[in-house]
Structure formats: structure tokens, C-alpha cells
Short mmCIF file of N, CA and C in Angstrom, two decimals:
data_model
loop_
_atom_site.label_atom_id
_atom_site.label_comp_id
_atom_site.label_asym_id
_atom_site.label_seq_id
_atom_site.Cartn_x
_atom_site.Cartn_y
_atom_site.Cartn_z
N UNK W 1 41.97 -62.85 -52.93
CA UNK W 1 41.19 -61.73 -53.45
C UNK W 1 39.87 -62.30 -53.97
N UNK W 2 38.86 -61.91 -53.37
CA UNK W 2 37.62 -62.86 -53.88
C UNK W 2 36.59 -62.30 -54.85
N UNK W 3 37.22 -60.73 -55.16
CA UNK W 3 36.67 -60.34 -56.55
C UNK W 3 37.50 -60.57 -57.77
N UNK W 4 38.61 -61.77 -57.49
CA UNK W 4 39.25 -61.76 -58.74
C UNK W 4 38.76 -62.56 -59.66
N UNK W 5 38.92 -61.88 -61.15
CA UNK W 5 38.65 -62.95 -62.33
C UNK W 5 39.41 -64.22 -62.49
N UNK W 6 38.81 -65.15 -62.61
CA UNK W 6 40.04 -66.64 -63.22
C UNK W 6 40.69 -66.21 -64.34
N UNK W 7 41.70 -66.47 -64.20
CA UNK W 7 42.81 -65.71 -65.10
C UNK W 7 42.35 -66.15 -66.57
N UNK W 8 41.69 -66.96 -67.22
CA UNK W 8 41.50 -67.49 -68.82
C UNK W 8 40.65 -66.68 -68.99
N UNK W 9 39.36 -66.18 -67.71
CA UNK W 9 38.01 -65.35 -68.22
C UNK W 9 38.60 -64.08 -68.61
N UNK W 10 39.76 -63.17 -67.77
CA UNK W 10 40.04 -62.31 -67.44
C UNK W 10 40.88 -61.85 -68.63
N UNK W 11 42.14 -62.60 -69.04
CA UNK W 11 42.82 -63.02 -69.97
C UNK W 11 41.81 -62.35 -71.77
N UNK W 12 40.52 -63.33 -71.68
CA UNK W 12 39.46 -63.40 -72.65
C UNK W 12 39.00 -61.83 -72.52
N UNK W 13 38.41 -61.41 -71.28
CA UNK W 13 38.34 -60.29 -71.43
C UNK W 13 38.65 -58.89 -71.76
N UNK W 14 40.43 -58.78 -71.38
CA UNK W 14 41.19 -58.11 -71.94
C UNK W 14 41.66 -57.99 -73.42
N UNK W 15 41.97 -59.14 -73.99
CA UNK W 15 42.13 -59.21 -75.29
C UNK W 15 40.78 -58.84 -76.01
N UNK W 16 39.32 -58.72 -75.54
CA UNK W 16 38.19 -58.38 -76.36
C UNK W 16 38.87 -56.68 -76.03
N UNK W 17 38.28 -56.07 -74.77
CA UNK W 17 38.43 -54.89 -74.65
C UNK W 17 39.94 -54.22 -75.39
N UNK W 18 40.48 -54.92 -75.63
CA UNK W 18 42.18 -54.51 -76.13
C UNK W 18 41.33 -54.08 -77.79
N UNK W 19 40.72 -54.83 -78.32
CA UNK W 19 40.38 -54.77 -79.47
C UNK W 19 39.50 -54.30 -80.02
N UNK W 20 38.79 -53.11 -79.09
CA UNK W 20 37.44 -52.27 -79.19
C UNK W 20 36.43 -53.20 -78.92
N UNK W 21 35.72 -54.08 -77.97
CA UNK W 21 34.57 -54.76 -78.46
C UNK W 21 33.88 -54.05 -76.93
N UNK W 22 32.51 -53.67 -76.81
CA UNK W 22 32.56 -52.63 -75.76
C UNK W 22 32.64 -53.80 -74.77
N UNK W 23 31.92 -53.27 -73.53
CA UNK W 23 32.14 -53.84 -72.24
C UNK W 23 31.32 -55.18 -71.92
N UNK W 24 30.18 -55.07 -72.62
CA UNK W 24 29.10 -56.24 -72.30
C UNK W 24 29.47 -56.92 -72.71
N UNK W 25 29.35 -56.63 -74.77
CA UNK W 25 29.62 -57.90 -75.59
C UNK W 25 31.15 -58.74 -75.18
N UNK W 26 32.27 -58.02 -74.46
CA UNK W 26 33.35 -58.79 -74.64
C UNK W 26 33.41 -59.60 -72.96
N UNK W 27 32.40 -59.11 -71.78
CA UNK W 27 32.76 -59.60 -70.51
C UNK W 27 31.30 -61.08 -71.49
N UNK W 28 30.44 -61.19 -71.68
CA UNK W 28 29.25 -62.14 -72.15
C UNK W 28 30.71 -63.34 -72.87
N UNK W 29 31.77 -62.73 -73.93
CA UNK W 29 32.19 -63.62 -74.77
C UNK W 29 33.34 -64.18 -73.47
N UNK W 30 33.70 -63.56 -72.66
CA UNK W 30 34.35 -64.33 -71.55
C UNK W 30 33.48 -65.28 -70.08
N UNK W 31 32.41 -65.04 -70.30
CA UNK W 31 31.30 -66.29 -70.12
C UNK W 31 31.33 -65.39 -68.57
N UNK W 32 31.14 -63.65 -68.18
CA UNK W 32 31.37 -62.94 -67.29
C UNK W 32 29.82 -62.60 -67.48
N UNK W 33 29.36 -61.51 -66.34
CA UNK W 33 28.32 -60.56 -66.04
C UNK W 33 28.86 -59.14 -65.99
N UNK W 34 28.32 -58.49 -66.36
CA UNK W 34 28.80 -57.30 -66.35
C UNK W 34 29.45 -56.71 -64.80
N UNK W 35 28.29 -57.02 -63.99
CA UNK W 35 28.61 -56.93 -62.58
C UNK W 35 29.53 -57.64 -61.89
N UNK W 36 29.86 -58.62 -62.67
CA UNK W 36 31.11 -58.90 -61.91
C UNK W 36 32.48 -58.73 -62.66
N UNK W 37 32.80 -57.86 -63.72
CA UNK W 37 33.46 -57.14 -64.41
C UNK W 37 33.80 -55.82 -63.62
N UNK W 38 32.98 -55.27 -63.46
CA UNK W 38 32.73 -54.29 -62.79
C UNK W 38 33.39 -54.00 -60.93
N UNK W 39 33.04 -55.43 -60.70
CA UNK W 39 33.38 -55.44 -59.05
C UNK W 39 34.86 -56.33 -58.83
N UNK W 40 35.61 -56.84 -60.06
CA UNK W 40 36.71 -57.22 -60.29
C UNK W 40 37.74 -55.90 -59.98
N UNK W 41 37.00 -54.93 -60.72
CA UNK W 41 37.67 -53.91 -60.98
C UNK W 41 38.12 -52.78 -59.68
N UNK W 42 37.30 -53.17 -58.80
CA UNK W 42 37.46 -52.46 -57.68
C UNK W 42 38.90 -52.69 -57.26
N UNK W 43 39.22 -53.87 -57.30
CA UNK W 43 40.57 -54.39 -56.79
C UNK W 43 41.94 -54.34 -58.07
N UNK W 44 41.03 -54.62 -58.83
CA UNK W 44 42.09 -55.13 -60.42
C UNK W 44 42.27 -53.58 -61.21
N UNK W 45 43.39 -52.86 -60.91
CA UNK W 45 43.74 -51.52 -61.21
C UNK W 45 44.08 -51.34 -62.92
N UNK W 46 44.62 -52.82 -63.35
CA UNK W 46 44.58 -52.88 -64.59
C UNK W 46 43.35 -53.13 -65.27
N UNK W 47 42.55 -53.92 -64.68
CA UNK W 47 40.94 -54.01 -65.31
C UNK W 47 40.50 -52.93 -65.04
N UNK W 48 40.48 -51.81 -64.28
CA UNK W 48 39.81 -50.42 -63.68
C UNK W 48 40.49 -49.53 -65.10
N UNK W 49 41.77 -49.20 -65.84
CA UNK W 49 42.32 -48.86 -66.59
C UNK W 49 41.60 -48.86 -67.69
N UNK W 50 41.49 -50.51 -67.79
CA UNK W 50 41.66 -50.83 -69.57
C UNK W 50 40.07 -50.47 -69.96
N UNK W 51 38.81 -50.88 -68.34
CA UNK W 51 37.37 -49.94 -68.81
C UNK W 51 37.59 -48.24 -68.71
N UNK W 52 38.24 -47.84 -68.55
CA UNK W 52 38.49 -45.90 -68.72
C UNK W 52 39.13 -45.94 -70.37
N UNK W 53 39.97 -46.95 -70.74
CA UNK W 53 40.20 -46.91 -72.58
C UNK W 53 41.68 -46.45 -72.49
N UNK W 54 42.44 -46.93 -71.42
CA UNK W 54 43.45 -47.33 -71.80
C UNK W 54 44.23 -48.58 -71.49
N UNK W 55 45.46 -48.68 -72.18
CA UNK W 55 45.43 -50.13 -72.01
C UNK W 55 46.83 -50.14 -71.04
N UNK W 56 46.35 -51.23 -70.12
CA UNK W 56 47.38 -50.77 -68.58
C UNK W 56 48.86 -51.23 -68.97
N UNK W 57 48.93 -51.80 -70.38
CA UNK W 57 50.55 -52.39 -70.43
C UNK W 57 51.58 -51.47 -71.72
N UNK W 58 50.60 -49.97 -71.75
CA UNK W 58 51.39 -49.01 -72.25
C UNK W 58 52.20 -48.44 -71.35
N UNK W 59 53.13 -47.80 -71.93
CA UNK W 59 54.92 -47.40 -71.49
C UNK W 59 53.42 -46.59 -70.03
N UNK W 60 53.40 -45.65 -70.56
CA UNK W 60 52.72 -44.42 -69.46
C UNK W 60 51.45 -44.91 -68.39
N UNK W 61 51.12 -46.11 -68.74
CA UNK W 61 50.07 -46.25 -67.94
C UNK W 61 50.73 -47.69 -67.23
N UNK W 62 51.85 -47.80 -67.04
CA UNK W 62 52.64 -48.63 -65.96
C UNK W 62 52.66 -47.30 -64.67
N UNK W 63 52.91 -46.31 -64.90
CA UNK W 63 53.23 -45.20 -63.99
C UNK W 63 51.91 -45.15 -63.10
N UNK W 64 50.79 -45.12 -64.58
CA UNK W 64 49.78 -45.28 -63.64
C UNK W 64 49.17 -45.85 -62.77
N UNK W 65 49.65 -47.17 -63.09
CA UNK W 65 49.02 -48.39 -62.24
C UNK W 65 50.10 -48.19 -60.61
N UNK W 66 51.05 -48.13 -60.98
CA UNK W 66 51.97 -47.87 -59.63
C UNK W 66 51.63 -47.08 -58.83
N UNK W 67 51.27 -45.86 -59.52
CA UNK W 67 50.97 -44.79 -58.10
C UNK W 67 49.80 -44.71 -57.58
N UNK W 68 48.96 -45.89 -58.73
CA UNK W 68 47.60 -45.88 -57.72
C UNK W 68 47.52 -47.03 -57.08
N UNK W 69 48.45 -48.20 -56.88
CA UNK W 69 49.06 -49.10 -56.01
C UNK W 69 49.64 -49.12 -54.99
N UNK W 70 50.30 -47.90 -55.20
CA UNK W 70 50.97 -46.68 -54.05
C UNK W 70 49.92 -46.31 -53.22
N UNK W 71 48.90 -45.73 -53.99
CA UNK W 71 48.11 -45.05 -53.10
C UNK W 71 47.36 -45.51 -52.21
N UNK W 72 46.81 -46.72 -52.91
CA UNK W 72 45.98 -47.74 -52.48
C UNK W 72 46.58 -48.44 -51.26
N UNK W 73 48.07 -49.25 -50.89
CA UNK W 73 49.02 -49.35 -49.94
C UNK W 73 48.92 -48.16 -48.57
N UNK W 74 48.80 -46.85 -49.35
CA UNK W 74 48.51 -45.85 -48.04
C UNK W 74 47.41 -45.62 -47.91
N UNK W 75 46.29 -45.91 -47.99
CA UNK W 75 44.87 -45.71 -47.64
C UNK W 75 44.92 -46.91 -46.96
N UNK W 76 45.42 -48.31 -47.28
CA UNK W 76 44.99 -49.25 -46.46
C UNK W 76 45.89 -49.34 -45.04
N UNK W 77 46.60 -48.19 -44.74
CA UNK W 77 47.32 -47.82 -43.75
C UNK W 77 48.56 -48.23 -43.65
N UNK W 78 49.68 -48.51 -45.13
CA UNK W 78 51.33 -48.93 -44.87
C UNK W 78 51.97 -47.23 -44.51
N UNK W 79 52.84 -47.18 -43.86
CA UNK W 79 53.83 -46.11 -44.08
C UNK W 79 53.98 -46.08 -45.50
N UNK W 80 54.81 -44.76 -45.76
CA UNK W 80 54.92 -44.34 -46.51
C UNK W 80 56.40 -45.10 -47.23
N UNK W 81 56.97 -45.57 -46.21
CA UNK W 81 58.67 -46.32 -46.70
C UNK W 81 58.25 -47.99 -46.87
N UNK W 82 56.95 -48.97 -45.78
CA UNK W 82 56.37 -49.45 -46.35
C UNK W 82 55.54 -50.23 -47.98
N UNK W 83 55.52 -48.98 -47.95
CA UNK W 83 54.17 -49.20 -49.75
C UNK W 83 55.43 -48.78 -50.76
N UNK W 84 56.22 -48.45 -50.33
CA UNK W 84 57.56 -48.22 -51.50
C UNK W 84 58.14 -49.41 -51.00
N UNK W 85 58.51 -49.64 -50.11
CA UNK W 85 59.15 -51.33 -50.36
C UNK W 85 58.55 -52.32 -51.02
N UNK W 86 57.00 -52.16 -50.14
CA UNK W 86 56.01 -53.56 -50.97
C UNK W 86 56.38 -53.53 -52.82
N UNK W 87 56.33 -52.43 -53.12
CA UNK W 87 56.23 -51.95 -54.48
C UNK W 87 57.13 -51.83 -55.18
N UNK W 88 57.90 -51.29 -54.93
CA UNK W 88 59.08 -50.89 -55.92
C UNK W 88 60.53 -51.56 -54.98
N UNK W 89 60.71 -52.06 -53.74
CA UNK W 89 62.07 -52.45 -53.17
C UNK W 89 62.93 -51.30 -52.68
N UNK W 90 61.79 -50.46 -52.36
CA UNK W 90 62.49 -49.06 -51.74
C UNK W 90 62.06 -47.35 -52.21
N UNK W 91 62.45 -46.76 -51.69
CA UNK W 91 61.70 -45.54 -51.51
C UNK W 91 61.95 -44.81 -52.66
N UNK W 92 62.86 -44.40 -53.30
CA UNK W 92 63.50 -43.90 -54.10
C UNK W 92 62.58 -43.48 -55.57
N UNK W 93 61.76 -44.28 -55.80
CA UNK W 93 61.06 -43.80 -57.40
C UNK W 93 59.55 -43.67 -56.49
N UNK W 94 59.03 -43.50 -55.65
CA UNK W 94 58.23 -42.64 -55.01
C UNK W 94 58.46 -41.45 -54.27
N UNK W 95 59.59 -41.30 -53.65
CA UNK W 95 60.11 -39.82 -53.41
C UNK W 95 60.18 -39.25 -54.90
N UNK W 96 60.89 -39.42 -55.47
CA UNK W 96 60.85 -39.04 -57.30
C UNK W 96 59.89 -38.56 -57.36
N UNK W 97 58.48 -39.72 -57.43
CA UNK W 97 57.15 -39.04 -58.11
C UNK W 97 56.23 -38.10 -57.17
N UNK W 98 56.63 -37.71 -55.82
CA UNK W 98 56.68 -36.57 -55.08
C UNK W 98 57.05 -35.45 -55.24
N UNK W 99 58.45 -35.93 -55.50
CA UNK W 99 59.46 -34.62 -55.62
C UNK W 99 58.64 -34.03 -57.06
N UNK W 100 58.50 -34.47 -58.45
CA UNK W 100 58.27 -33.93 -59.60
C UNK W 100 57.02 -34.05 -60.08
N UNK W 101 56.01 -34.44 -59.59
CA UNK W 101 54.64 -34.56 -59.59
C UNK W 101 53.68 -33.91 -58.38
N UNK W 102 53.73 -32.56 -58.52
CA UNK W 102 52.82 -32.04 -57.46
C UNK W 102 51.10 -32.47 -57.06
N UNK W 103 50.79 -33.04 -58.49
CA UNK W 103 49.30 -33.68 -58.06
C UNK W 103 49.19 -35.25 -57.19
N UNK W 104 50.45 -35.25 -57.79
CA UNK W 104 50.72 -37.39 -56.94
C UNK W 104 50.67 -36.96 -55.62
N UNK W 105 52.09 -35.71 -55.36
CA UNK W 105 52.20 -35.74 -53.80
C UNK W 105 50.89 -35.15 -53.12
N UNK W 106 50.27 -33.86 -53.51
CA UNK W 106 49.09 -33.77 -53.07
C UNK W 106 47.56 -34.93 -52.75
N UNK W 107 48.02 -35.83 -53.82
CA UNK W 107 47.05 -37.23 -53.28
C UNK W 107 47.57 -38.17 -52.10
N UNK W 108 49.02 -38.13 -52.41
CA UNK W 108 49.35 -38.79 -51.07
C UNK W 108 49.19 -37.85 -49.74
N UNK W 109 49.41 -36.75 -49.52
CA UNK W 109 48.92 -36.34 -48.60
C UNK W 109 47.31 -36.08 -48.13
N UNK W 110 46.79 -36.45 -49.12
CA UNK W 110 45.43 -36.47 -49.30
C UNK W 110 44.89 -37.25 -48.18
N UNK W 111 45.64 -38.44 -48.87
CA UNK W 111 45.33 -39.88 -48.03
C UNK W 111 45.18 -39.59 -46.92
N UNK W 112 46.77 -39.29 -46.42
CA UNK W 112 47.56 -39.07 -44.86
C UNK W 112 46.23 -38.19 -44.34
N UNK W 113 45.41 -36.88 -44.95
CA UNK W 113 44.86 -36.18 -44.14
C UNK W 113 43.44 -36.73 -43.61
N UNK W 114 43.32 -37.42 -44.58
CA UNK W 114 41.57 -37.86 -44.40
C UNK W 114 41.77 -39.03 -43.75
N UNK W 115 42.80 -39.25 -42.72
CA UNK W 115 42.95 -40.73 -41.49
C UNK W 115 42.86 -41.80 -42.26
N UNK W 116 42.97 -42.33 -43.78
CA UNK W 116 42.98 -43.51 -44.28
C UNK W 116 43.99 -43.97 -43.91
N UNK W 117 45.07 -43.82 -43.68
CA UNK W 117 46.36 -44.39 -43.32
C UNK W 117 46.10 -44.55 -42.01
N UNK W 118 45.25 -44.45 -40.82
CA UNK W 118 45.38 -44.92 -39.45
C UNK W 118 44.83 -46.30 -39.42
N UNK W 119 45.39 -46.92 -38.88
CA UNK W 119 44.53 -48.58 -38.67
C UNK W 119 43.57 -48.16 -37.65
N UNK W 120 42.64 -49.14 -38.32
CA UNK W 120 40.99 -49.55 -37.78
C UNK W 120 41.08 -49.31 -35.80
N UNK W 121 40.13 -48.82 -35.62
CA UNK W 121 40.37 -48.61 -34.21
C UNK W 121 39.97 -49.78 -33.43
N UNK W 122 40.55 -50.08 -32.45
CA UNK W 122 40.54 -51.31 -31.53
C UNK W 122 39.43 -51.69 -31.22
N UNK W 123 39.05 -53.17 -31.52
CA UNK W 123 38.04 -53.45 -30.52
C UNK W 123 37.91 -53.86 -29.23
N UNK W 124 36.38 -53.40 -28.74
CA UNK W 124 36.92 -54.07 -27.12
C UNK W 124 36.82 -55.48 -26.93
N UNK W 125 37.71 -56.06 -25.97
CA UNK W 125 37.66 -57.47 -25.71
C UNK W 125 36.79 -58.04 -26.04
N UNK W 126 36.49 -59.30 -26.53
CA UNK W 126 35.18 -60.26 -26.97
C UNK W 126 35.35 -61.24 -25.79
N UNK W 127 34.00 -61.49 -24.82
CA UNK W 127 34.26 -62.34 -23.45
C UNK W 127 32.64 -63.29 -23.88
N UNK W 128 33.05 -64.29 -24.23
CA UNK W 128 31.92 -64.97 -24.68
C UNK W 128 31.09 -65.29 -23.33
N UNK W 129 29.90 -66.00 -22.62
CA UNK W 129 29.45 -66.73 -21.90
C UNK W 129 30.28 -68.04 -21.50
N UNK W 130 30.30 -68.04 -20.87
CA UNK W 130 29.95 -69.67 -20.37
C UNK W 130 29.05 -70.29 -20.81
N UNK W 131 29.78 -71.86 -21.40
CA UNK W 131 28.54 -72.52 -22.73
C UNK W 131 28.03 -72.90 -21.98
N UNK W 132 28.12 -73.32 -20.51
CA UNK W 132 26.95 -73.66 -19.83
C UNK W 132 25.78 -73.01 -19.69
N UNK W 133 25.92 -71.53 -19.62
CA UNK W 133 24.97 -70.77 -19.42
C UNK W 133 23.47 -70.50 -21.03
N UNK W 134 24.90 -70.34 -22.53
CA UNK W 134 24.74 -70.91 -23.78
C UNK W 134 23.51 -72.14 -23.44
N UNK W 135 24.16 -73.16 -22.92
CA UNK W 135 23.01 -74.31 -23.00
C UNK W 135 22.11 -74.38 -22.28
N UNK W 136 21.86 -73.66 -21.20
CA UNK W 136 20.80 -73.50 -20.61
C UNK W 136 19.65 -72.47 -20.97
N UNK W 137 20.61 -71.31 -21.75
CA UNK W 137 19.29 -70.66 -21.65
C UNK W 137 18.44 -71.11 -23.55
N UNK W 138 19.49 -72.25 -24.38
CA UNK W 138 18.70 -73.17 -25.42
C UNK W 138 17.85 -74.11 -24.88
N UNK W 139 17.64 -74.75 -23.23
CA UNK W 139 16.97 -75.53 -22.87
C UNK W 139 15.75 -74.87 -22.34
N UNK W 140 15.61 -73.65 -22.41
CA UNK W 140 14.25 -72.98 -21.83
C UNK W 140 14.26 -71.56 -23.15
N UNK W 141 13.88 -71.50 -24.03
CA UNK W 141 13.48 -71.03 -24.97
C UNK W 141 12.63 -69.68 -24.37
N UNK W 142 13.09 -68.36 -24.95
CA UNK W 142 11.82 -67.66 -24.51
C UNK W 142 11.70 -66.86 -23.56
N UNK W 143 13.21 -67.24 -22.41
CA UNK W 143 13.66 -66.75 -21.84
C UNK W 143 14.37 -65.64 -22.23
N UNK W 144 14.01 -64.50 -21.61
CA UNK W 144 14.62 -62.77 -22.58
C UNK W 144 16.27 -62.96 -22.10
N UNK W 145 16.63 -63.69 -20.87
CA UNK W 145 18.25 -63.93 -20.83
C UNK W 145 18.50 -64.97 -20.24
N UNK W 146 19.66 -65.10 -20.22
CA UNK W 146 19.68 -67.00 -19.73
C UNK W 146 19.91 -66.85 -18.62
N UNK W 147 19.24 -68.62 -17.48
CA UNK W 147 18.76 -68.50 -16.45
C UNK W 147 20.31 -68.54 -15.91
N UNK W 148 20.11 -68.44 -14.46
CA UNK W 148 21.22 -68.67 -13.57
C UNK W 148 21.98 -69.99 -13.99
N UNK W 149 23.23 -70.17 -13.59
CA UNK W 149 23.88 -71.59 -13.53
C UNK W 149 23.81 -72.34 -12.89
N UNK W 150 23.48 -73.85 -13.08
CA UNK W 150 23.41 -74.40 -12.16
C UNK W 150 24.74 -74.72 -11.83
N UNK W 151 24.53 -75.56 -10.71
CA UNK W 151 25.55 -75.66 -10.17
C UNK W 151 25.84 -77.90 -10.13
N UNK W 152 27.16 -77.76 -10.38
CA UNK W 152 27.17 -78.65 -10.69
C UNK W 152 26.48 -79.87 -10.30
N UNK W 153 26.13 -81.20 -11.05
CA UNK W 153 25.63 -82.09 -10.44
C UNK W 153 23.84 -82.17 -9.83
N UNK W 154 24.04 -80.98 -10.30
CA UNK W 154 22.24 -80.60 -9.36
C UNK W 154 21.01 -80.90 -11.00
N UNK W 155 20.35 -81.41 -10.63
CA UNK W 155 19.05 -81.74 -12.00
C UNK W 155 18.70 -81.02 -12.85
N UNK W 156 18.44 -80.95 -14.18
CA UNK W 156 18.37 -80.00 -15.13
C UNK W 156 17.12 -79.40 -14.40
N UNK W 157 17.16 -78.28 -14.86
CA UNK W 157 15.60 -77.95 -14.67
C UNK W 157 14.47 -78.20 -15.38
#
């Protein structure tokens, strides 16, 4: 994950924000930028939490972090039995928060409708050159495409 905090900065940071100190002064005392506080957070659902002012390791905001872990799992395109395995070891306390949470299930179908759950569409084959052709058309510069090939054994041009 290459927006993640090193766990001592991150660590530093939480315990400021745990303790009211706002966002600058406590990411500056964890030797952070704001901006990269900020872009941690894109990924870090508990750092995304604890800047909205709550703190992600209360009883109720475990629920939270899950179903937007959940959600996050189906936007990046798992099935739906998938992102409950990754997560919880099975389906069972996400059918739950379906079955008795009409705004959860309406986000998960959310997902499903707006194609976030389809994987990336195929690309077409990648068919590189022939590096011979590569090195010839670096030996004549300037040329709008590279020249013919020679053919083996025959004199550079």
C-alpha cells in the first residue's frame, strides 16, 4: 500500500487526534504533511474515521469500518460471498447487515449498479516490434517510422 503511514508516525498521529489536537498540529508533531495525512486516508478507513471525529476502535464504529471494507471489496470487483470471506470468514454477518440495514443493502447494490464490481475491461494484445527494427530506427534519428529491416548480414546503413 504506498499511501500507507509507517506505523510509529501513524501510531503518533492517532494518539494526538484521539486527544483533540486538530489535524495539522498533531500530523506536524508526527513529523507528517498534512497532504499526506490526508492521502493515507484514502486507503486507511480508520484514519478516514478518526479525521470525521470518531474514533475507529469504538464498540459502533468497528461496524463501521467493516461495511465500508465490505464495500470497498465490492467496488474493487470481489463477489459478494468473496468480500465476506476476505472479511469476516463467510457470509453470514453481511447477509445480517443486508437483511436489517436497508441503507447498507441499498449501498451495496449501489455498487453492483454503477458497474464497480465488473473487472477492468480487457486489453488488446501488446505486440512489441522487433528490436531490430527498435535499433534501427535509433540509428537514423528523425525518421517519422522505422526503416525497413535489414536483412541479415547485409551493412548497416
Amino acid at each position: 500500500m504506498p499511501d500507507a503511514l509507517p506505523a510509529r508516525k501513524r501510531s503518533t498521529l492517532f494518539d494526538r487526534l484521539r486527544n483533540g489536537q486538530d489535524l495539522p498540529t498533531a500530523a506536524r508533531a508526527a513529523g507528517l504533511e498534512g497532504r499526506e495525512v490526508f492521502t493515507a486516508a484514502r486507503t486507511d478507513t480508520a484514519l478516514a474515521l478518526l479525521q470525521a471525529g470518531t474514533d475507529p476502535d469504538e464498540v459502533g464504529a468497528t461496524g463501521i469500518t467493516e461495511r465500508t471494507e465490505y464495500l470497498r471489496l465490492l467496488a474493487l470487483g470481489c463477489p459478494l460471498s468473496l468480500a465476506a470471506q476476505i472479511l469476516f470468514g463467510g457470509a453470514g454477518k453481511a447477509r445480517h447487515w443486508r437483511r436489517d440495514d436497508p441503507a447498507f443493502a441499498r449501498a451495496c447494490d449501489a455498487v453492483k449498479e454503477l458497474g464497480a464490481g465488473q473487472p477492468a475491461p480487457a486489453r488488446p494484445p501488446f505486440h512489441p516490434r522487433p528490436p531490430g527494427a527498435f535499433l534501427d530506427h535509433l540509428e537514423n534519428p528523425g525518421c517519422p517510422s522505422p526503416p525497413p529491416q535489414r536483412r541479415s548480414g547485409s551493412p548497416p546503413l
